[in-house]
Coordinates of C-alpha atoms and ligand atoms in Angstrom, one line a residue:
M11 CA 93.8 92.9 31.6
T12 CA 93.0 92.5 35.2
K13 CA 94.0 88.4 36.5
T14 CA 92.0 87.4 39.8
H15 CA 94.3 84.9 41.6
S16 CA 93.5 82.9 44.2
F17 CA 95.7 83.1 47.6
A18 CA 97.8 79.7 47.4
A19 CA 98.5 78.2 50.9
D20 CA 101.6 75.9 52.0
V21 CA 99.4 73.4 53.9
K22 CA 102.5 71.8 55.6
Q23 CA 103.6 75.1 56.6
M24 CA 100.1 75.9 57.8
L25 CA 99.7 72.7 59.9
D26 CA 103.0 73.7 61.4
I27 CA 101.9 77.2 62.8
V28 CA 98.9 75.6 64.3
V29 CA 100.7 72.7 65.7
H30 CA 103.8 74.6 66.9
S31 CA 102.7 78.6 67.5
L32 CA 98.8 78.8 68.5
Y33 CA 98.6 77.3 71.9
T34 CA 100.3 78.5 74.8
D35 CA 99.5 75.3 76.8
K36 CA 100.0 71.9 75.2
E37 CA 97.2 70.8 77.8
V38 CA 94.7 72.4 75.8
F39 CA 94.5 69.6 73.4
I40 CA 92.3 67.6 75.9
R41 CA 90.0 70.5 75.9
E42 CA 89.7 70.9 72.1
L43 CA 89.5 67.3 71.5
V44 CA 86.5 67.1 73.9
S45 CA 84.8 69.9 72.8
N46 CA 84.8 68.1 69.6
A47 CA 83.5 65.0 71.3
S48 CA 80.4 67.3 73.1
D49 CA 79.7 69.3 69.5
A50 CA 79.4 66.0 68.0
L51 CA 77.0 64.5 70.1
E52 CA 74.8 67.7 70.3
K53 CA 74.7 67.0 66.8
L54 CA 73.2 64.1 67.1
R55 CA 71.1 65.2 69.8
H56 CA 69.7 67.6 67.1
I57 CA 69.5 65.2 64.4
Q58 CA 67.6 62.6 66.6
L59 CA 65.4 65.5 67.7
S60 CA 64.2 66.0 63.8
G61 CA 63.0 62.3 63.6
N62 CA 65.8 60.9 61.3
T63 CA 66.4 56.9 61.6
I64 CA 69.9 56.9 63.3
L65 CA 72.4 53.9 63.3
D66 CA 73.1 52.6 67.2
D67 CA 70.4 54.6 68.2
N68 CA 70.5 52.8 72.0
L69 CA 74.3 54.3 72.3
P70 CA 74.5 56.7 75.0
L71 CA 75.3 59.8 74.8
E72 CA 78.4 60.1 76.7
I73 CA 81.9 61.1 76.2
N74 CA 84.6 58.6 77.2
I75 CA 88.1 59.0 77.8
Q76 CA 90.4 56.0 78.1
T77 CA 94.3 56.6 79.1
D78 CA 97.0 54.0 79.0
D79 CA 100.1 54.6 80.1
Q80 CA 101.8 51.4 79.3
A81 CA 101.0 52.1 75.8
G82 CA 101.5 55.8 75.7
T83 CA 98.0 56.7 74.5
L84 CA 94.6 58.7 75.3
T85 CA 91.9 57.6 73.7
I86 CA 88.7 60.0 73.7
Q87 CA 85.0 58.6 72.3
D88 CA 82.3 59.5 71.4
F89 CA 78.7 58.1 70.4
G90 CA 78.2 61.1 68.1
I91 CA 77.2 62.1 64.5
G92 CA 80.7 60.8 63.2
M93 CA 81.9 61.3 59.6
D94 CA 81.8 59.2 56.1
E95 CA 84.7 59.4 54.0
A96 CA 83.6 62.8 52.9
A97 CA 83.3 64.4 56.1
L98 CA 86.4 63.0 57.0
I99 CA 88.3 64.8 54.1
E100 CA 86.0 68.1 54.6
N101 CA 86.4 68.8 58.0
L102 CA 90.0 66.7 59.3
G103 CA 91.6 66.9 55.7
T104 CA 91.0 70.9 55.4
I105 CA 92.4 73.4 57.9
A106 CA 90.1 76.1 59.3
H107 CA 87.1 74.4 58.2
S108 CA 84.8 73.9 60.6
G109 CA 81.8 71.4 60.3
S110 CA 80.1 72.9 63.3
K111 CA 80.6 76.1 61.9
A112 CA 78.6 74.8 58.8
F113 CA 76.0 73.0 60.9
V114 CA 75.1 75.7 62.8
A115 CA 74.8 77.6 59.7
A116 CA 72.7 75.0 58.0
L117 CA 70.1 75.2 61.4
K118 CA 69.5 78.8 61.7
E119 CA 68.8 78.2 57.7
G120 CA 65.9 76.2 58.9
G121 CA 65.0 78.3 61.7
N122 CA 67.0 76.7 64.5
A123 CA 69.5 77.7 67.1
A124 CA 72.4 75.5 68.3
E125 CA 73.6 77.3 71.2
N126 CA 75.3 74.3 72.3
L127 CA 77.7 74.2 69.9
I128 CA 81.7 75.0 70.4
G129 CA 83.7 74.6 67.3
Q130 CA 83.8 77.3 65.1
F131 CA 87.3 77.6 63.9
G132 CA 88.3 74.6 62.2
V133 CA 91.8 74.4 64.0
G134 CA 91.5 72.8 67.6
F135 CA 91.5 68.8 66.4
Y136 CA 95.5 69.8 64.7
S137 CA 95.8 70.6 68.7
A138 CA 96.5 66.9 69.0
F139 CA 99.8 67.0 66.6
M140 CA 101.2 69.0 69.8
V141 CA 102.0 66.0 71.9
A142 CA 101.3 63.3 69.4
E143 CA 103.2 61.2 67.1
S144 CA 100.2 59.9 65.3
V145 CA 96.6 60.6 65.8
Q146 CA 94.0 58.0 64.5
V147 CA 90.3 58.6 63.6
Y148 CA 88.2 55.7 63.7
T149 CA 84.9 56.9 63.0
R150 CA 81.4 55.7 61.5
S151 CA 78.6 58.2 60.6
W152 CA 75.1 58.4 61.8
E153 CA 73.6 57.3 58.8
P154 CA 72.3 53.6 58.9
E155 CA 73.8 52.8 55.6
S156 CA 77.5 54.5 56.5
K157 CA 80.7 52.3 56.8
G158 CA 83.3 52.5 59.5
Y159 CA 87.0 54.3 58.2
L160 CA 90.4 54.7 60.0
W161 CA 91.7 58.1 59.6
E162 CA 95.4 58.8 60.3
S163 CA 98.3 61.2 59.9
S164 CA 101.4 62.2 61.7
G165 CA 100.5 66.2 61.5
T166 CA 103.6 66.3 59.0
G167 CA 101.3 67.5 55.9
E168 CA 99.6 64.1 54.5
Y169 CA 97.1 61.6 55.9
T170 CA 95.0 58.2 55.1
I171 CA 91.8 57.1 55.0
E172 CA 90.9 53.4 54.9
E173 CA 87.7 51.4 55.4
V174 CA 87.4 49.5 58.6
E175 CA 84.9 46.7 60.0
G176 CA 82.9 46.6 63.1
Q177 CA 83.0 50.4 64.1
R178 CA 79.9 51.6 66.2
R179 CA 78.5 54.9 65.6
G180 CA 80.7 58.2 66.3
T181 CA 84.0 58.8 66.7
K182 CA 87.4 57.4 68.7
I183 CA 90.3 59.3 68.7
V184 CA 93.4 57.3 69.7
V185 CA 96.7 60.1 70.5
K186 CA 99.5 58.3 70.3
L187 CA 101.7 60.5 72.6
K188 CA 105.4 61.5 71.6
E189 CA 108.5 60.0 74.0
D190 CA 108.2 63.3 75.8
Q191 CA 104.4 64.4 76.2
K192 CA 103.5 60.8 77.8
D193 CA 102.4 62.4 81.0
F194 CA 99.3 63.0 79.3
S195 CA 98.5 59.3 79.2
K196 CA 98.5 59.4 83.1
P197 CA 95.0 59.5 84.8
E198 CA 95.7 61.8 87.2
T199 CA 97.2 64.2 84.8
V200 CA 94.5 64.1 82.3
K201 CA 91.4 64.2 85.2
S202 CA 92.8 67.2 86.3
I203 CA 92.9 69.1 82.8
V204 CA 89.5 67.8 82.2
K205 CA 88.3 69.4 85.8
R206 CA 90.2 72.6 84.9
Y207 CA 88.8 73.1 81.2
S208 CA 85.9 70.8 80.7
S209 CA 84.1 70.6 84.2
F210 CA 80.7 71.3 82.4
V211 CA 80.5 69.9 78.6
Q212 CA 77.0 69.0 78.4
H213 CA 77.3 65.5 78.2
P214 CA 78.7 63.1 80.7
L215 CA 82.0 62.6 80.6
N216 CA 84.0 59.3 81.9
I217 CA 87.5 59.1 82.2
N218 CA 88.6 55.1 82.3
G219 CA 85.1 54.5 83.4
E220 CA 84.5 56.9 86.1
K221 CA 82.1 59.8 85.7
Q222 CA 84.1 63.7 85.8
N223 CA 81.5 65.8 85.6
T224 CA 79.2 65.8 88.5
V225 CA 78.5 69.1 88.9
Q226 CA 76.3 71.1 86.5
A227 CA 76.7 74.5 84.5
I228 CA 74.0 76.1 86.9
W229 CA 74.6 79.2 85.9
L230 CA 73.0 78.6 82.6
R231 CA 69.8 77.1 83.9
N232 CA 66.9 79.1 85.3
K233 CA 67.7 80.8 88.9
N234 CA 64.0 79.7 90.1
E235 CA 65.2 76.0 89.6
I236 CA 67.8 75.9 91.7
K237 CA 68.4 74.8 95.1
E238 CA 70.3 76.8 97.5
E239 CA 72.1 73.6 97.9
E240 CA 72.8 73.3 94.7
Y241 CA 74.7 76.8 94.7
R242 CA 76.9 75.6 97.8
E243 CA 78.1 72.7 95.8
F244 CA 78.6 74.8 93.0
Y245 CA 81.1 77.2 95.0
K246 CA 82.8 74.4 96.3
F247 CA 83.8 72.8 93.5
Q248 CA 84.8 75.9 91.6
A249 CA 86.7 77.7 93.9
D250 CA 88.1 74.5 95.4
A251 CA 86.8 76.1 98.7
F252 CA 86.2 74.5 102.0
D253 CA 84.5 77.2 103.6
E254 CA 80.2 77.9 102.7
P255 CA 79.5 80.7 100.3
R256 CA 77.9 83.6 102.2
F257 CA 76.2 85.1 99.6
W258 CA 76.1 84.8 96.2
L259 CA 74.8 86.8 93.2
H260 CA 73.4 84.9 90.0
F261 CA 73.5 87.2 87.3
S262 CA 72.2 86.7 83.5
S263 CA 71.5 89.2 80.4
D264 CA 71.3 89.1 76.7
A265 CA 71.7 92.7 76.0
P266 CA 74.4 94.5 75.2
I267 CA 76.3 91.1 75.6
N268 CA 74.8 87.5 76.7
L269 CA 76.3 87.4 80.2
N270 CA 75.9 84.8 82.4
A271 CA 77.8 84.8 85.7
L272 CA 77.7 83.6 89.2
L273 CA 79.4 85.7 91.4
F274 CA 80.0 84.2 95.3
V275 CA 81.5 86.0 98.4
P276 CA 82.9 83.7 100.8
T277 CA 82.7 83.6 104.2
E278 CA 86.3 83.3 104.9
N279 CA 88.5 86.3 104.1
P280 CA 91.9 84.7 103.8
E281 CA 93.6 88.3 104.0
R282 CA 92.4 88.8 107.2
Y283 CA 94.8 86.8 109.0
G284 CA 97.7 88.4 106.9
L285 CA 98.0 85.1 104.6
G286 CA 99.0 87.4 101.5
R287 CA 96.8 88.7 98.7
T288 CA 94.0 86.9 97.7
E289 CA 94.6 85.9 94.2
S290 CA 91.0 87.0 91.8
D291 CA 89.5 83.7 91.7
I292 CA 86.4 84.6 88.7
A293 CA 87.2 82.4 85.6
L294 CA 86.1 83.1 81.8
Y295 CA 84.0 80.3 80.1
C296 CA 82.6 80.6 76.6
K297 CA 79.8 78.1 76.5
K298 CA 80.7 76.4 79.4
V299 CA 84.0 75.6 78.3
L300 CA 87.3 77.2 80.0
I301 CA 88.6 80.4 78.4
D302 CA 90.7 81.8 81.3
D303 CA 90.6 81.0 84.7
S304 CA 92.0 84.3 85.9
P305 CA 91.5 86.8 83.4
Q306 CA 93.9 90.2 84.5
T307 CA 91.5 93.0 83.3
L308 CA 88.0 91.5 83.6
L309 CA 87.3 93.2 87.6
P310 CA 88.9 95.7 89.5
E311 CA 91.6 94.6 91.8
W312 CA 89.7 95.5 95.1
M313 CA 86.9 92.9 93.6
R314 CA 89.8 89.9 94.2
F315 CA 87.6 88.2 97.0
V316 CA 84.7 87.3 94.7
K317 CA 84.8 83.9 93.7
G318 CA 82.6 82.7 90.7
I319 CA 82.7 82.4 86.8
V320 CA 81.4 84.4 84.0
D321 CA 79.9 82.7 80.8
S322 CA 79.4 85.0 77.4
A323 CA 78.2 83.1 74.4
D324 CA 79.4 86.7 72.5
I325 CA 82.7 86.9 73.1
P326 CA 85.1 87.3 70.2
L327 CA 87.7 84.5 70.9
N328 CA 90.8 84.5 69.2
I329 CA 91.1 81.5 67.2
S330 CA 93.5 79.5 70.5
R331 CA 90.2 80.4 72.5
E332 CA 92.9 81.3 75.2
S333 CA 92.0 84.9 75.1
M334 CA 89.8 87.3 73.8
Q335 CA 90.3 89.3 70.3
D336 CA 88.9 92.9 72.2
S337 CA 90.0 93.6 75.0
Q338 CA 87.5 96.6 74.9
L339 CA 85.1 94.0 75.4
L340 CA 86.3 92.6 78.4
Q341 CA 86.4 95.5 80.1
K342 CA 82.7 96.0 78.6
I343 CA 81.9 92.9 80.8
G344 CA 83.9 93.6 83.3
K345 CA 82.0 96.9 83.9
V346 CA 78.3 95.5 84.0
L347 CA 79.4 93.0 86.4
T348 CA 81.2 95.3 88.6
G349 CA 78.0 97.6 88.2
R350 CA 75.7 94.6 88.8
F351 CA 77.9 93.3 92.1
I352 CA 77.8 96.5 93.4
K353 CA 74.1 97.0 93.1
F354 CA 73.7 93.6 94.8
L355 CA 75.9 94.7 98.1
Q356 CA 73.1 97.6 98.2
E357 CA 70.1 95.7 98.2
K358 CA 71.9 93.3 100.5
R359 CA 72.7 96.4 102.9
T360 CA 69.2 97.5 103.2
K361 CA 67.0 94.3 103.1
E362 CA 69.6 91.9 104.9
T363 CA 71.1 94.4 107.1
E364 CA 72.6 92.2 109.7
S365 CA 74.1 89.7 107.2
Y366 CA 75.9 93.2 105.4
D367 CA 77.2 94.2 108.4
A368 CA 78.7 90.5 109.2
F369 CA 80.1 91.0 105.5
W370 CA 81.2 94.0 106.3
K371 CA 82.9 93.6 109.6
D372 CA 85.5 90.9 107.3
F373 CA 85.3 92.1 104.1
G374 CA 85.1 96.1 104.4
H375 CA 88.6 96.7 104.0
Y376 CA 87.8 95.2 100.3
I377 CA 84.8 98.2 100.0
K378 CA 87.4 101.3 101.6
E379 CA 90.0 99.8 99.1
G380 CA 87.6 100.4 96.0
V381 CA 86.5 104.3 97.2
T382 CA 90.2 104.9 96.9
T383 CA 91.2 103.2 93.8
D384 CA 88.2 102.5 91.6
W385 CA 87.3 106.3 90.7
S386 CA 84.4 104.8 88.2
N387 CA 82.1 103.2 91.1
R388 CA 83.5 105.5 93.7
E389 CA 80.3 106.8 94.9
A390 CA 78.2 103.6 94.4
L391 CA 80.8 102.2 96.8
G392 CA 80.4 105.2 99.2
K393 CA 77.2 103.9 99.5
L394 CA 78.4 100.7 101.0
L395 CA 80.3 101.9 103.6
R396 CA 79.6 101.4 106.8
Y397 CA 80.2 103.4 110.0
E398 CA 79.5 104.1 113.9
T399 CA 78.4 107.4 114.6
S400 CA 77.8 109.3 117.6
L401 CA 74.4 108.9 117.4
T402 CA 74.8 104.9 117.0
E403 CA 74.7 102.4 119.9
P404 CA 78.4 101.3 120.0
G405 CA 78.7 98.1 117.5
K406 CA 76.1 99.4 115.5
F407 CA 76.2 100.7 112.2
S408 CA 75.0 103.7 109.7
S409 CA 75.1 104.4 106.2
F410 CA 76.2 107.8 104.8
D411 CA 72.9 107.8 103.3
E412 CA 71.1 107.3 106.8
I413 CA 73.6 109.8 108.5
A414 CA 72.2 112.2 105.6
G415 CA 69.1 111.6 106.0
R416 CA 69.2 112.0 110.2
M417 CA 71.4 115.6 109.3
K418 CA 69.8 118.6 110.7
E419 CA 68.0 121.1 108.0
E420 CA 71.0 124.0 108.4
Q421 CA 73.8 121.5 108.3
K422 CA 75.6 121.7 105.4
E423 CA 78.2 119.0 106.0
I424 CA 79.0 115.4 107.4
Y425 CA 81.3 115.5 109.8
Y426 CA 83.9 112.6 111.2
L427 CA 86.6 112.1 113.4
L428 CA 89.1 109.5 113.7
G429 CA 90.2 108.0 116.7
S430 CA 91.1 104.5 118.4
S431 CA 87.8 103.4 119.5
R432 CA 84.8 105.1 120.3
E433 CA 85.9 106.0 123.8
A434 CA 88.8 107.7 122.6
I435 CA 87.4 109.7 120.6
E436 CA 84.4 110.6 123.1
A437 CA 86.8 111.4 125.7
G438 CA 88.6 113.9 123.6
P439 CA 88.1 117.3 122.7
Y440 CA 86.7 117.5 119.2
I441 CA 83.4 115.5 119.9
E442 CA 81.9 118.1 122.7
A443 CA 80.8 121.0 120.4
F444 CA 78.7 118.6 118.5
K445 CA 77.3 116.7 120.9
A446 CA 76.3 119.9 122.5
N447 CA 74.7 121.1 118.9
S448 CA 73.1 117.4 118.7
I449 CA 75.2 117.2 115.8
E450 CA 76.0 113.5 114.2
V451 CA 79.8 112.9 113.9
V452 CA 81.3 109.9 112.0
Y453 CA 83.7 107.9 113.8
L454 CA 86.7 106.3 112.3
F455 CA 88.4 103.6 114.1
E456 CA 91.3 103.0 111.1
G457 CA 93.7 105.1 109.7
V458 CA 92.7 103.8 106.2
D459 CA 89.5 105.7 106.8
E460 CA 90.6 108.8 107.1
F461 CA 92.2 108.3 103.5
V462 CA 88.8 106.6 102.3
M463 CA 87.2 110.4 103.4
S464 CA 89.6 112.0 101.4
H465 CA 89.0 110.5 98.5
L466 CA 85.2 109.8 99.1
R467 CA 85.1 113.7 99.4
E468 CA 81.5 114.2 99.3
F469 CA 78.5 111.9 99.7
D470 CA 75.5 113.2 97.7
Q471 CA 76.5 117.0 97.4
K472 CA 77.7 116.8 101.2
K473 CA 81.1 117.5 101.9
L474 CA 83.1 115.3 104.3
V475 CA 84.7 117.4 106.4
S476 CA 86.8 116.2 109.8
A477 CA 85.7 117.5 112.9
D478 CA 88.7 118.9 114.0
Q479 CA 89.0 122.3 111.8
E480 CA 88.7 125.5 112.8
G481 CA 86.1 127.5 111.4
L482 CA 83.2 124.9 111.2
N483 CA 80.2 126.5 111.9
L484 CA 78.9 125.8 115.2
E485 CA 77.0 127.4 117.7
S486 CA 79.1 128.0 121.0
V487 CA 78.7 125.2 124.0
L488 CA 77.2 125.9 127.2
P489 CA 79.6 125.9 129.6
K490 CA 79.2 123.2 132.6
P491 CA 77.3 125.0 135.5
D492 CA 79.2 125.2 138.2
A493 CA 82.1 126.1 135.8
V494 CA 83.6 129.8 136.4
K495 CA 84.3 131.9 133.2
M496 CA 87.4 134.3 133.7
S497 CA 86.7 137.9 132.3
D498 CA 87.4 138.6 129.2
A499 CA 90.6 140.5 130.0
E500 CA 91.7 137.8 131.4
S501 CA 91.2 135.1 128.8
S502 CA 92.7 137.7 126.7
D503 CA 95.8 138.1 129.0
L504 CA 96.2 134.4 128.8
C505 CA 95.9 134.3 125.4
E506 CA 98.6 136.7 124.8
W507 CA 101.0 135.3 127.0
L508 CA 100.5 131.6 125.3
K509 CA 101.4 133.4 122.0
A510 CA 103.9 134.9 122.9
T511 CA 105.3 131.2 124.8
F512 CA 105.0 129.6 121.7
G513 CA 105.6 132.0 119.1
S514 CA 105.2 130.8 115.2
R515 CA 104.7 127.2 116.6
L516 CA 101.0 128.3 116.8
S517 CA 99.3 130.0 114.3
D518 CA 96.8 131.5 116.8
V519 CA 95.5 131.1 120.6
K520 CA 91.7 132.1 121.0
P521 CA 89.3 131.3 123.8
S522 CA 87.2 128.7 122.5
Q523 CA 83.5 128.4 122.2
R524 CA 83.5 124.5 121.6
L525 CA 84.7 123.3 124.5
V526 CA 83.5 121.7 127.6
E527 CA 85.1 119.1 129.8
N528 CA 88.8 120.1 128.1
P529 CA 91.3 122.8 128.8
A530 CA 92.1 123.5 125.4
V531 CA 92.2 122.0 121.7
V532 CA 94.3 122.2 118.6
L533 CA 92.6 123.2 115.2
S534 CA 93.7 123.7 111.6
K535 CA 92.6 125.6 108.9
D536 CA 92.6 123.2 106.7
R537 CA 91.8 119.2 107.6
I538 CA 94.1 118.5 110.3
M539 CA 96.4 115.5 108.9
S540 CA 97.1 112.8 111.9
A541 CA 100.6 111.2 112.0
N542 CA 98.5 108.2 110.6
M543 CA 97.5 109.5 107.8
R544 CA 100.8 111.6 106.9
R545 CA 102.3 107.9 107.2
I546 CA 100.5 106.2 104.8
M547 CA 100.8 109.0 102.3
K548 CA 104.5 108.7 103.0
A549 CA 104.3 105.3 101.7
M550 CA 102.7 106.0 99.0
H551 CA 105.3 108.9 98.2
Q552 CA 103.3 111.4 98.3
S553 CA 104.5 114.9 99.2
V554 CA 103.2 115.2 102.9
P555 CA 103.9 118.4 104.6
N556 CA 106.2 118.6 108.0
E557 CA 104.7 120.9 110.0
I558 CA 100.7 121.8 110.0
P559 CA 100.3 124.9 111.0
V560 CA 97.4 124.7 114.3
Q561 CA 95.5 127.4 116.3
L562 CA 95.3 126.8 119.8
E563 CA 91.6 127.2 121.2
I564 CA 91.6 127.5 125.3
N565 CA 88.5 126.8 127.4
P566 CA 88.2 129.6 129.8
A567 CA 86.4 127.9 131.9
H568 CA 88.3 125.1 132.6
P569 CA 90.0 125.0 136.2
L570 CA 93.4 124.3 134.4
M571 CA 93.4 127.6 132.7
H572 CA 92.2 129.3 136.2
S573 CA 95.6 128.2 137.7
L574 CA 97.5 128.7 134.8
L575 CA 96.4 132.0 134.4
K576 CA 97.8 132.9 138.5
L577 CA 100.7 130.4 137.7
K578 CA 102.4 132.6 135.1
V579 CA 102.6 135.3 137.3
E580 CA 103.9 133.3 140.6
N581 CA 106.1 130.8 138.4
E582 CA 106.7 131.7 134.7
E583 CA 108.8 128.8 134.6
L584 CA 106.8 126.2 135.6
A585 CA 103.5 127.9 134.1
R586 CA 105.7 127.5 130.6
M587 CA 106.5 124.0 131.4
V588 CA 102.5 123.4 132.3
A589 CA 101.5 125.3 128.8
E590 CA 103.6 123.0 126.9
Q591 CA 102.1 119.9 128.3
I592 CA 98.8 121.5 127.7
V593 CA 99.7 121.6 124.0
D594 CA 101.5 118.4 123.7
N595 CA 98.2 116.6 125.1
C596 CA 96.4 118.7 122.6
M597 CA 98.7 117.4 119.5
L598 CA 98.5 114.1 120.9
N599 CA 94.4 114.3 120.8
A600 CA 94.7 115.4 117.2
G601 CA 97.1 112.3 116.3
L602 CA 100.0 114.9 115.4
L603 CA 102.7 114.2 117.9
D604 CA 105.2 112.1 116.4
D605 CA 107.6 111.9 119.0
T606 CA 106.9 111.8 122.2
R607 CA 110.5 111.4 124.2
V608 CA 110.5 114.8 124.9
M609 CA 106.7 115.4 126.6
V610 CA 107.6 111.6 128.4
N611 CA 111.4 113.5 130.0
R612 CA 109.0 116.9 130.4
I613 CA 106.2 114.6 132.4
Y614 CA 109.3 113.6 134.4
N615 CA 110.4 117.2 135.3
L616 CA 106.9 118.3 136.2
L617 CA 106.5 115.0 138.4
E618 CA 109.2 115.9 140.4
K619 CA 108.0 119.4 141.2
V620 CA 105.1 117.3 143.0
K621 CA 106.8 117.6 146.6
Ligands
ADP8 P1 86.1 73.3 65.0 O1 85.5 72.3 66.2 O2 86.4 74.4 65.2 O3 84.8 73.2 63.8 P2 88.1 71.3 64.8 O4 89.5 71.2 64.0 O5 88.3 71.0 66.4 O6 87.3 72.7 64.6 O7 87.2 70.3 64.1 C1 87.1 70.2 62.9 C2 85.6 69.4 62.4 O8 86.1 68.1 62.2 C3 84.9 70.0 63.1 O9 84.0 71.0 62.7 C4 84.0 69.1 63.3 O10 82.9 68.5 62.1 C5 85.0 67.6 62.8 N1 84.9 66.7 64.2 C6 85.8 67.1 64.5 N2 85.6 65.7 65.9 C7 84.8 65.6 65.7 C8 84.2 63.9 65.8 N3 84.4 63.8 67.7 N4 82.8 63.7 65.6 C9 82.3 64.2 64.6 N5 83.2 65.6 63.9 C10 84.4 65.7 64.2
MG9 MG1 86.6 72.0 67.5

């Protein structure tokens, strides 16, 4: 014989768990009681809509909070549906029974939806006992014939109910605070908690007669009905910001999950002034009630400059409403949002280029950081990069898709060069052959850009290649019209001498096809890793080659090479010094000269010879 048993529960023990183990922050009891008041008002609105006769029908649908720090009480009162005796027993006398959930289910059966109801777990009310010595619930149901009741408990396993006269419709909850929790009866404390969690409750909320929720939950409204001013006001309220929002994305979707988000890009970038790292400021809401004001894993690190809110009615909250049951879903929400935000920036870039470029100047480093850290969005982020190039005017930017669009037919790769400025790059030796062949070169002015290129690797299947590599497929440049080329014999003589002079320090010495104004250049088989880049890599504990084998290419048409050719016969020691100096200059141009002391001393020695 098999007998079926029901689980038994020790009520006292259960209450104890709810009160002492469920919540991390005591202050959430205010959120819970306010949410219940809001639900009660929402239910009343539904009952009104279905044409019932209602007690005290003239009472406003609002929530009133009174603080009394003398008496040490906090009172939360609503003119919602209230409770009769049976409802008190069922809802407040039964742990984990949610009258709100039952209400939604009943409405659903009638084919209606109650989207704004918050309650679902049937435990929130008991959170008051975290701070309360006792809780009194004065209540009277909306039904015209109803009576008023007082429910009272100290949360230790028992409660009392008695009839009381003179009640109006709705519920008034008086929380008598424990001695050490009296802070919750101070108006400032309560105001800041309400601001944090309950700024967007559906109905007006007053604290000591003063309206609190002055800003609407505009993210749930239709985009077309929201004025620009409302977005600006919301941003300042939500982000506690003093600047104006630069631009914003208002995003709503129903599938695969219900999602409403408002993402703002600020005008000011605090990290730009070296004021430390910005903390992510995107709050997670469920039905207008705050769940987490900085969900850690929601968005990638590089998006920390974005401010705003995300609201989803679908998120499977855990019972304390402090986090979600399903961290994978949180990641999914984050993925959708990130993708949508990148798309939004792409649209800005193409449609409002000027304001995008202003954004790029102030916030570009977050995008660059994204390219190097957020591999799943790397390609999309690559489209957001903006650089000056050899074909743009100074101070004007291009994107890789524009650069790719301008590529010559036979060109397979996109070239870039790092330098401290446009002038520095254009005076250097590497750009000459590209200029002569009118091949566009992307100019990188910050060390981090080199790092970005090495992570991005390619754009639209076109490899990103540093223009200082040897063996690039370039046609040779024409020497200056008045330049005198040395004979092949002379130039190989000079190359041989240089090879002998430098030994293993140079992998090879060759006459160059790519130089016009400059006497020589060093090139490498691999991308030349600049001193800068090596510093970054060292800081990231990556292994860095100490010596990069470079090849020297000389410009046989350059006057300096003609002189060197003569000098090596007339005064070899001086010729050696000049050659060393030329190579150091090349290394400097390549960003490879780490220590300049030797060079500086040599220059003094050379100067001494000027008589
Ligand atoms: P939940 O809100 O998740 O349902 P609670 O423990 O917060 O759980 O509340 C339990 C139930 O008590 C609610 O579902 C509701 O039926 C009832 N209740 C709580 N507060 C009020 C109120 N201010 N007015 C009317 N009913 C309330
Ligand atoms: Mg509740």
